[in-house]
Coordinates of C-alpha atoms and ligand atoms in Angstrom, one line a residue:
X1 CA 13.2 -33.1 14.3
X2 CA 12.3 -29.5 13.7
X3 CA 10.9 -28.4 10.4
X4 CA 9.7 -25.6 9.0
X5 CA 6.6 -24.5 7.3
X6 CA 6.9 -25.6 3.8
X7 CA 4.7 -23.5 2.4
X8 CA 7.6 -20.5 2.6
X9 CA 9.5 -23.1 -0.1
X10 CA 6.3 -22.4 -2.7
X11 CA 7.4 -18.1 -2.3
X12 CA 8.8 -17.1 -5.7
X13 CA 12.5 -16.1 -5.1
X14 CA 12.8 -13.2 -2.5
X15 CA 10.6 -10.4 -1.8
X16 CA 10.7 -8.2 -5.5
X17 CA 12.0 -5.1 -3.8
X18 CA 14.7 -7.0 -2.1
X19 CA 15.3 -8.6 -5.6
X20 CA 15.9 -4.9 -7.1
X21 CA 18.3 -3.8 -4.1
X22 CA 20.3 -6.8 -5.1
X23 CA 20.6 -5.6 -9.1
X24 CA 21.1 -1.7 -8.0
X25 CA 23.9 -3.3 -5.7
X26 CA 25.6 -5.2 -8.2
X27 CA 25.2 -2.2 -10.4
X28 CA 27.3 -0.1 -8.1
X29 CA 29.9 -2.4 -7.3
X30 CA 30.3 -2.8 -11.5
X31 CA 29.9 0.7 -11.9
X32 CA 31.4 2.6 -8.7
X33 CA 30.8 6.4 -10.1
X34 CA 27.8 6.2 -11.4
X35 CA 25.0 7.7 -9.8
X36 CA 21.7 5.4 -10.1
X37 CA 18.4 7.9 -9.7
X38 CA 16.3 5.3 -7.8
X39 CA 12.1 5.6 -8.9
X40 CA 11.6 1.8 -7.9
X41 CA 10.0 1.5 -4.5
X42 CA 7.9 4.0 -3.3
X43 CA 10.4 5.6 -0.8
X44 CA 9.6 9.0 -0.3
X45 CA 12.4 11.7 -0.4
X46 CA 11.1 14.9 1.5
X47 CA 11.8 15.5 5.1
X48 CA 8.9 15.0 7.9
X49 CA 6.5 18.0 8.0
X50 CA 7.8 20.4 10.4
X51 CA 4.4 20.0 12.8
X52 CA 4.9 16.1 13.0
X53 CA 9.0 16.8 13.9
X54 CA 7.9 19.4 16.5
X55 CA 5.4 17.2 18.2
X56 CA 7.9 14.0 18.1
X57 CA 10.3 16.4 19.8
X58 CA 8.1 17.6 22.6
X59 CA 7.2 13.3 22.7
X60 CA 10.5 12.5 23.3
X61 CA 11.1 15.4 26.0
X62 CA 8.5 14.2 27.5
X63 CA 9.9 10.1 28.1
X64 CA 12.9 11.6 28.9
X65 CA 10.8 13.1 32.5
X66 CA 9.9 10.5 34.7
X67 CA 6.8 12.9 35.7
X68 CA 5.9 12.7 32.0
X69 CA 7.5 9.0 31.0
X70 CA 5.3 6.6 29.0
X71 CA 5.8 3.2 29.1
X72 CA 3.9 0.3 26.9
X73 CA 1.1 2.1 25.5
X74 CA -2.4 1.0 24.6
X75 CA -2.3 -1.7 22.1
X76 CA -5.1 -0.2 19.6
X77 CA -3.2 3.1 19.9
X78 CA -3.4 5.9 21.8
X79 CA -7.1 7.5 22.1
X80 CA -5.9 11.1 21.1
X81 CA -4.6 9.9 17.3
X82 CA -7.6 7.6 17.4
X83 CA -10.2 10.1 17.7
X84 CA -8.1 12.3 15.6
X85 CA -8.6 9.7 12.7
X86 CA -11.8 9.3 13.5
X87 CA -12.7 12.7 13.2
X88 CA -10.5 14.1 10.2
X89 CA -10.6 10.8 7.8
X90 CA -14.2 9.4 8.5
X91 CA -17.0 12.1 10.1
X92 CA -15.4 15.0 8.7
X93 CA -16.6 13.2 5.1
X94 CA -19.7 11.8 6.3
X95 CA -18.4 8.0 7.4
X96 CA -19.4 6.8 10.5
X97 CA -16.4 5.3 11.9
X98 CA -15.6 5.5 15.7
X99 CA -12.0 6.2 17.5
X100 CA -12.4 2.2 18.7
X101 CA -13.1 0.9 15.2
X102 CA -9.4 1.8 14.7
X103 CA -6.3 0.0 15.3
X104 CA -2.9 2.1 15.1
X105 CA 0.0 0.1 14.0
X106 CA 3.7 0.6 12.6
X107 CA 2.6 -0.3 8.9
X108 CA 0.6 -1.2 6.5
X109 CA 2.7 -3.4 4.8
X110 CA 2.3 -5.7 7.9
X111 CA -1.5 -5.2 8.6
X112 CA -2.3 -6.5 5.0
X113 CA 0.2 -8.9 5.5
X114 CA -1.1 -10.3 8.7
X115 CA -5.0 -9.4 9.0
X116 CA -5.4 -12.6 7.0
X117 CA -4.3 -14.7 10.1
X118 CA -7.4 -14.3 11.6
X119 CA -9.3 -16.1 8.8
X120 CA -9.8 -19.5 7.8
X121 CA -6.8 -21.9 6.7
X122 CA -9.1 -22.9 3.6
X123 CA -10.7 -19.4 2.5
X124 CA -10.3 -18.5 -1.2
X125 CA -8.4 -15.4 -2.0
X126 CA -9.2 -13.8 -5.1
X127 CA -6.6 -10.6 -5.9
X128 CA -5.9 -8.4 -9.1
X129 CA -3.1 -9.3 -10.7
X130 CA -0.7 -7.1 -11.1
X131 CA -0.9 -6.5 -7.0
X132 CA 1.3 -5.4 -4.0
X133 CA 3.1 -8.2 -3.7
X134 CA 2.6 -8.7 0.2
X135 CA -1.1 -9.7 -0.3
X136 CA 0.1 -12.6 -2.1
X137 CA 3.1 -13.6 0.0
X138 CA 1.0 -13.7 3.2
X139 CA -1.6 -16.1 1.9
X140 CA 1.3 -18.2 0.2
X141 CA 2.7 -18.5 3.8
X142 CA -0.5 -19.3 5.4
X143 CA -0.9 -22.3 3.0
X144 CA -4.1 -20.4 0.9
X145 CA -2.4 -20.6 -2.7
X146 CA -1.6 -24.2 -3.8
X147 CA 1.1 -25.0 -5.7
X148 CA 3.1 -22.7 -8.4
X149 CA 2.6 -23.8 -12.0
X150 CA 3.0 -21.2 -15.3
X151 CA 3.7 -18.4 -13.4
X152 CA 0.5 -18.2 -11.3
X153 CA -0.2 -20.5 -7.8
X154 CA -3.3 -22.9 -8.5
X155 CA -5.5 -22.1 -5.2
X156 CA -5.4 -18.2 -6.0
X157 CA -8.5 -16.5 -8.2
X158 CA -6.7 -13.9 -10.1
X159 CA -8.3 -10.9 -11.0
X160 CA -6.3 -9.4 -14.4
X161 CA -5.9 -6.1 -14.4
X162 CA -5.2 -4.7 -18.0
X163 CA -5.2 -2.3 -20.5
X164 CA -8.5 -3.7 -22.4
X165 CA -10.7 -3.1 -18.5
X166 CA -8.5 0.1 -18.1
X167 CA -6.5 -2.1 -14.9
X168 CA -9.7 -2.1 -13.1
X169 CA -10.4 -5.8 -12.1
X170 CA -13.7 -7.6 -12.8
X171 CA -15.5 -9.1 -10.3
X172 CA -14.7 -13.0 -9.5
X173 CA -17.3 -15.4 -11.4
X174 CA -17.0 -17.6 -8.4
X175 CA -17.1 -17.9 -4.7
X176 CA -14.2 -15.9 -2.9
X177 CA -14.0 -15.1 0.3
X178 CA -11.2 -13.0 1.1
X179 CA -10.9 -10.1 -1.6
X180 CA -7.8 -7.5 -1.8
X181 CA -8.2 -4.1 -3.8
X182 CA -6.2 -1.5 -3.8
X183 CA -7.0 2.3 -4.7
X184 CA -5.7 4.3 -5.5
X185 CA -3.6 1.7 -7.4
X186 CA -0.3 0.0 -6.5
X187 CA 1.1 -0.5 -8.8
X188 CA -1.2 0.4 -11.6
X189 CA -1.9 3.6 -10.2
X190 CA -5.7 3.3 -11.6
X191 CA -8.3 4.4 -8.9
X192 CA -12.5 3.3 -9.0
X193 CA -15.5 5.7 -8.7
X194 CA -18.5 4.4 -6.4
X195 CA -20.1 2.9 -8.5
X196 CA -17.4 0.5 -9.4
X197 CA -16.9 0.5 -5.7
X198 CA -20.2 -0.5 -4.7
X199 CA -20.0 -3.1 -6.9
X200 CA -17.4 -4.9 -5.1
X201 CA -19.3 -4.1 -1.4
X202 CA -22.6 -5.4 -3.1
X203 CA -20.5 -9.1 -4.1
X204 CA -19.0 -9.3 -1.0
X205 CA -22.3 -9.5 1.2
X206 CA -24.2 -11.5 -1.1
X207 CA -21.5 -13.8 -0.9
X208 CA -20.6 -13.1 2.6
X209 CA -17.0 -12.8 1.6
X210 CA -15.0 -10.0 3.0
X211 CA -12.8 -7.5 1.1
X212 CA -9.3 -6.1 2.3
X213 CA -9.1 -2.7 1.1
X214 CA -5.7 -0.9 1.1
X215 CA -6.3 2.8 0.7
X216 CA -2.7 3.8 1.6
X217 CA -2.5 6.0 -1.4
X218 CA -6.0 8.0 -0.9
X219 CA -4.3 11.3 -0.2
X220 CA -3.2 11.7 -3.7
X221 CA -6.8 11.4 -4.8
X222 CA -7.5 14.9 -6.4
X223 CA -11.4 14.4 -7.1
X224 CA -13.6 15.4 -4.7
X225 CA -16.1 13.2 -6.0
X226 CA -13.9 9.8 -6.0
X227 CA -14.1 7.9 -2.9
X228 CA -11.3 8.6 -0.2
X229 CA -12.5 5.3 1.7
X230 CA -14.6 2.1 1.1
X231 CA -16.5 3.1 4.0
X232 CA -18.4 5.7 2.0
X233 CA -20.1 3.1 0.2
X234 CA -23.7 2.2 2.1
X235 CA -23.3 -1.7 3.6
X236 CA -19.1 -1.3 3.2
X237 CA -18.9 -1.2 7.3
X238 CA -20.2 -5.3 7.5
X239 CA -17.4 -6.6 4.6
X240 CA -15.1 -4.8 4.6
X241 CA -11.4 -3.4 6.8
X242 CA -9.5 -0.8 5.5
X243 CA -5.6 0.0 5.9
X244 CA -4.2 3.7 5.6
X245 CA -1.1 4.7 6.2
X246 CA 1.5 8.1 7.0
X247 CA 4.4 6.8 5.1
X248 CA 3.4 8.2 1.5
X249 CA 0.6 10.8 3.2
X250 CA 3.2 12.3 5.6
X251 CA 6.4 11.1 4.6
X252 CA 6.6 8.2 7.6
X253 CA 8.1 5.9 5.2
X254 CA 11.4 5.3 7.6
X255 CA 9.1 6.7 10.6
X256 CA 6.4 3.8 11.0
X257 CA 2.8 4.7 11.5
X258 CA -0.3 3.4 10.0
X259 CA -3.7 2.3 11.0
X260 CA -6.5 -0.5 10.2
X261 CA -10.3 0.3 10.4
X262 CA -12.1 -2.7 11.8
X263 CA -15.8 -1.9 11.9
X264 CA -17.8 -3.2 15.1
X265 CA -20.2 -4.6 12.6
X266 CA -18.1 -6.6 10.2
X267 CA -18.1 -9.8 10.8
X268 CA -16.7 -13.5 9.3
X269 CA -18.0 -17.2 9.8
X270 CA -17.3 -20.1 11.9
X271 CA -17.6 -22.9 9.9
X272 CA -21.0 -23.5 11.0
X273 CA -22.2 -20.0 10.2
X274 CA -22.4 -18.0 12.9
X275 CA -21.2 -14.4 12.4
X276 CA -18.3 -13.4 14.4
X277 CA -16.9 -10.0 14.9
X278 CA -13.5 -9.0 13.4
X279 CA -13.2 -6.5 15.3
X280 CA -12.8 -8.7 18.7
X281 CA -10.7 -11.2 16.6
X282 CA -7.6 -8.5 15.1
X283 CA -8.0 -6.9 19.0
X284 CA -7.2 -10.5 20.4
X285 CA -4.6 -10.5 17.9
X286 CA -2.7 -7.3 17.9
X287 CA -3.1 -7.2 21.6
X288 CA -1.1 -10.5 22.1
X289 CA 0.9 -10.3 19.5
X290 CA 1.9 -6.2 19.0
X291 CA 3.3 -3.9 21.6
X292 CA 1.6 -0.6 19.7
X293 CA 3.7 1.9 17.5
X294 CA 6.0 4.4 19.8
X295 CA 4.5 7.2 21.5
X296 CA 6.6 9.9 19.9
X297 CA 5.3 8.7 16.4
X298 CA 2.1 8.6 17.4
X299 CA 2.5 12.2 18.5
X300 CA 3.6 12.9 15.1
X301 CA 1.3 10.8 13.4
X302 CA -1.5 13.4 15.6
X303 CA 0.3 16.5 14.7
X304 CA -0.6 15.7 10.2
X305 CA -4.1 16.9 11.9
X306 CA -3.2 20.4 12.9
X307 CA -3.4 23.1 10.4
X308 CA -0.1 23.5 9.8
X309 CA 1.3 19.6 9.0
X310 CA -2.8 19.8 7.0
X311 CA -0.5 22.9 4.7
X312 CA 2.7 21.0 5.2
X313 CA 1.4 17.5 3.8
X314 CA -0.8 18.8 1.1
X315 CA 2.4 20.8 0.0
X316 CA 4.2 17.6 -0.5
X317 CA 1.7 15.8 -2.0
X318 CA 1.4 18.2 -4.9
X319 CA 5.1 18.3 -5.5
X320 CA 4.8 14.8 -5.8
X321 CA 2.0 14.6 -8.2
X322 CA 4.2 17.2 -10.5
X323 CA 6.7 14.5 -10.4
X324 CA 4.6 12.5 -11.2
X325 CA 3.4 14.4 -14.4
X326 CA 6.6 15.0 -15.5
X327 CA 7.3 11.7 -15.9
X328 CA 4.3 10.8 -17.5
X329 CA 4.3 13.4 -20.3
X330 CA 8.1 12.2 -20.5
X331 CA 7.3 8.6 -21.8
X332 CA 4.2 9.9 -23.3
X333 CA 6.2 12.0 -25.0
X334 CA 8.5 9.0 -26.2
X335 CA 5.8 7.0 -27.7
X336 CA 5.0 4.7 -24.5
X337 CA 1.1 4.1 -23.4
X338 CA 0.8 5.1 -19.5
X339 CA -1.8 4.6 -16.6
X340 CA -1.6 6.5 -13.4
X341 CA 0.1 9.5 -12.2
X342 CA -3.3 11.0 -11.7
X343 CA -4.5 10.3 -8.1
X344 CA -1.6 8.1 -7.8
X345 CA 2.5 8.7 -7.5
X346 CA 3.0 6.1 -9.7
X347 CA 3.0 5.8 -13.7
X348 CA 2.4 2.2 -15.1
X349 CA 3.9 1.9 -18.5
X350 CA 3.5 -0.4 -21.3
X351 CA 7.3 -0.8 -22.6
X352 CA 6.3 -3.0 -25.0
X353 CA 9.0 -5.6 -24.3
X354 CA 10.1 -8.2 -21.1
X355 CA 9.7 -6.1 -18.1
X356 CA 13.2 -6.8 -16.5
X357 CA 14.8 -6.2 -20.2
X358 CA 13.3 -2.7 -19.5
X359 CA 14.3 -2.5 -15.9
X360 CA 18.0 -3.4 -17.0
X361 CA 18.3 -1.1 -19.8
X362 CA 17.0 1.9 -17.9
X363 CA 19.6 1.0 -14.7
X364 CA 22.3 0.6 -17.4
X365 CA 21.9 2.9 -20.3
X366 CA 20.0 5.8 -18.2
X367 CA 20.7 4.8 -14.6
X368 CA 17.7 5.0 -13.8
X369 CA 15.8 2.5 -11.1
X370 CA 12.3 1.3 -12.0
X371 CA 10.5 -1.2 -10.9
X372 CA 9.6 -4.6 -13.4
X373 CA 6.0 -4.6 -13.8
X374 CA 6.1 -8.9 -13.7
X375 CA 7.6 -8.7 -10.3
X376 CA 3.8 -7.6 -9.4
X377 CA 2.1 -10.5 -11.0
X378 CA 2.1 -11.9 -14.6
X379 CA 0.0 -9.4 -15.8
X380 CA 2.8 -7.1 -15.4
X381 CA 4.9 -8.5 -18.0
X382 CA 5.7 -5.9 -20.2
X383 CA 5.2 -3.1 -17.8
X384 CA 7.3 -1.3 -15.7
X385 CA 6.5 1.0 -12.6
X386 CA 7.9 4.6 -12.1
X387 CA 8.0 6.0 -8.9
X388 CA 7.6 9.9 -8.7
X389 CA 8.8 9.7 -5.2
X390 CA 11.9 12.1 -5.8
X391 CA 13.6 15.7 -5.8
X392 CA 12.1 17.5 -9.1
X393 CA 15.9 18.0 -9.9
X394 CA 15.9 13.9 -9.5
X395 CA 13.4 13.9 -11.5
X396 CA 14.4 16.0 -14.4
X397 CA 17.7 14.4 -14.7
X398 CA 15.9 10.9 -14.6
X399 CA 13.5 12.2 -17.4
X400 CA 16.5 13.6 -19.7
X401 CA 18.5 10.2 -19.3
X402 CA 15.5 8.2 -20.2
X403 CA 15.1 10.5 -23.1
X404 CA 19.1 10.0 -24.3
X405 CA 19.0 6.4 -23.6
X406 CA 15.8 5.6 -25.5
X407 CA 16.0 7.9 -28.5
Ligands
MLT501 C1 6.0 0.1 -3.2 O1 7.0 0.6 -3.8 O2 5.2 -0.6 -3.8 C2 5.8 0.4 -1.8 O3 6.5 1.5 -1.4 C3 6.2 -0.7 -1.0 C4 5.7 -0.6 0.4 O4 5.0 0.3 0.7 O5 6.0 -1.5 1.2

């Protein structure tokens, strides 16, 4: 008899954004006119920067020749967007990370979800709560979480995230070994100095635990001074991986291209206690288990590096972060207490009320999409997300109907 792995039965529901599609489906089929302005799930709007469209173009003419044809690529990505990386993210800014520390992928979404195959069945995951749902999911599917009871899954360490520590989660007061954090911020859209990062790096090597650090937002960071990786923290490069990603930096949301930084010297534990190194484990991995993203994206992915998609992403970025602002001053404006929208494209707002109350009454009264803070953890009751991934004009319109519906 075949069964399946019943640790998928212990998942809440479906995936939260699949849950929203579902409402703003229904919502159309009631309502067949209406337009619905969606700021739920980070989808950016704006078209790829011209240099990354160029370079996929010349990619593709290229397979289309056999004299030029590319068949399965390397599976840690090509060496030209690798030392690319390399060089623009990491020694550029001081951080000494190498082209073959890197792995290229098609997302982060599933490098966060799947880097945690690599580590033990019985490893305790500590992760802030609210948090990007896939962190969660993943471990619930590898058998990590226990059971579901009150709204939280017994074998998780949750790290609260709220207004009284300014969404900026404490460190655990007991032994963890896999840590998630996210900065700048989904959903919270709080981000840490380096102090408050070195605090976390400091933890996990005295307790030889290892954090996963998404960094998928950094390029809305606006402060010089705030750190852009986790690898700029002395010590970072033996407990920690990082994930970046194009789809919010260069608009690759519907493109696919991301990569995961694997330091030679970070390392895990056999159960005995002999270091082993990450690095050769996720290379086993991804090399029998992932093919490598496409070379035409990873043409384009290269192409963010040359001056012009440098001018065409920054460009993006700061019409996003006016979006952003907009927003914010909106419901400021309206009385509601906000986070984020700073070094982050997404305002977190106290509504002051259940968080799917809020999300209906915006899609109804305002049609307006947002996402429910508690789809991001229990912490997140009360809150909903915005999403300044838009058109201004979007925007504006979304603002004004939030302003009608609520006065
Ligand atoms: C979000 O809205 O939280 C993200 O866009 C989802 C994702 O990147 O997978």
């Amino acid at each position: 008899m075949i069964r399946i792995n019943e640790q998928y039965l212990k998942l809440q529901t479906s995936y939260l954004f699949a849950d929203i599609k579902k409402r703003m489906t229904d919502f159309q089929e009631r309502y067949p006119g209406r337009e619905m302005i969606k700021l739920g799930i980070g989808d950016v709007t704006r078209g790829l920067p011209r240099a990354c469209v160029e370079a996929m173009q010349s990619a593709v003419a290229e397979m289309a020749d056999e004299d030029t044809f590319r068949g399965y690529g390397p599976e840690q990505g090509y060496a030209f967007l690798r030392e690319k990386i390399a060089g623009h993210e990491y020694q550029a800014r001081g951080v000494g990370i190498e082209a073959d520390e890197i792995f290229v992928s098609d997302g982060a979404k599933c490098d966060t979800g799947n880097f945690q195959e690599i580590l033990a069945g019985d490893a305790v995951v500590a992760l802030p709560d609210p948090v990007y749902p896939v962190y969660l999911d993943a471990n619930v599917m590898a058998g990590r979480a226990g059971t579901f009871a009150d709204g939280r899954y017994t074998g998780i360490v949750y790290l609260d995230c709220t207004e009284a520590n300014n969404f900026m989660p404490d460190l655990p007061g007991e032994q963890v070994d896999i840590i998630y954090l996210c900065f700048p911020n989904n959903p919270t859209g709080a981000m840490i100095d380096k102090e408050g990062l070195r605090k976390w790096v400091d933890f996990a090597r005295k307790h030889k635990a290892l954090i996963l650090y998404d960094a998928a937002y950094e390029i809305f960071i606006q402060d010089p001074d705030l750190p852009r990786s986790i690898f700029e923290v002395e010590g970072a490069g033996e407990c920690a991986v990082e994930f970046r990603s194009y789809s919010k930096t260069a608009g690759f949301t519907g493109t696919r291209c991301a990569y995961t930084v694997v330091p030679k010297d970070c390392r895990a534990f056999t159960s005995r206690g002999e270091p082993v190194s990450l690095h050769d484990l996720w290379l086993r991995r991804q090399s029998t288990k992932f093919n490598g993203a496409s070379y035409p994206v990873q043409r384009a992915a290269e192409a963010v590096y040359t001056p012009a998609g440098q001018e065409q992403i920054k460009e993006r970025i700061e019409y996003y972060l006016a979006n952003a602002q907009l927003l914010k001053q909106s419901m400021e404006s309206l009385g509601f207490q906000c986070a984020g929208g700073l070094h982050s494209p997404y305002i977190w707002i106290n509504g002051r009320r259940d968080a799917w109350d809020f999300f209906d009454l915006l899609l109804h009264e305002a049609g307006v999409v947002c996402t429910p803070g508690v789809g991001f953890g229990s912490c997140g009751q009360g809150y909903i997300r915005l999403s300044a991934f838009n058109t201004r004009e979007n925007v504006r319109k979304a603002v004004d109907r939030i302003q009608d519906a609520l006065a």
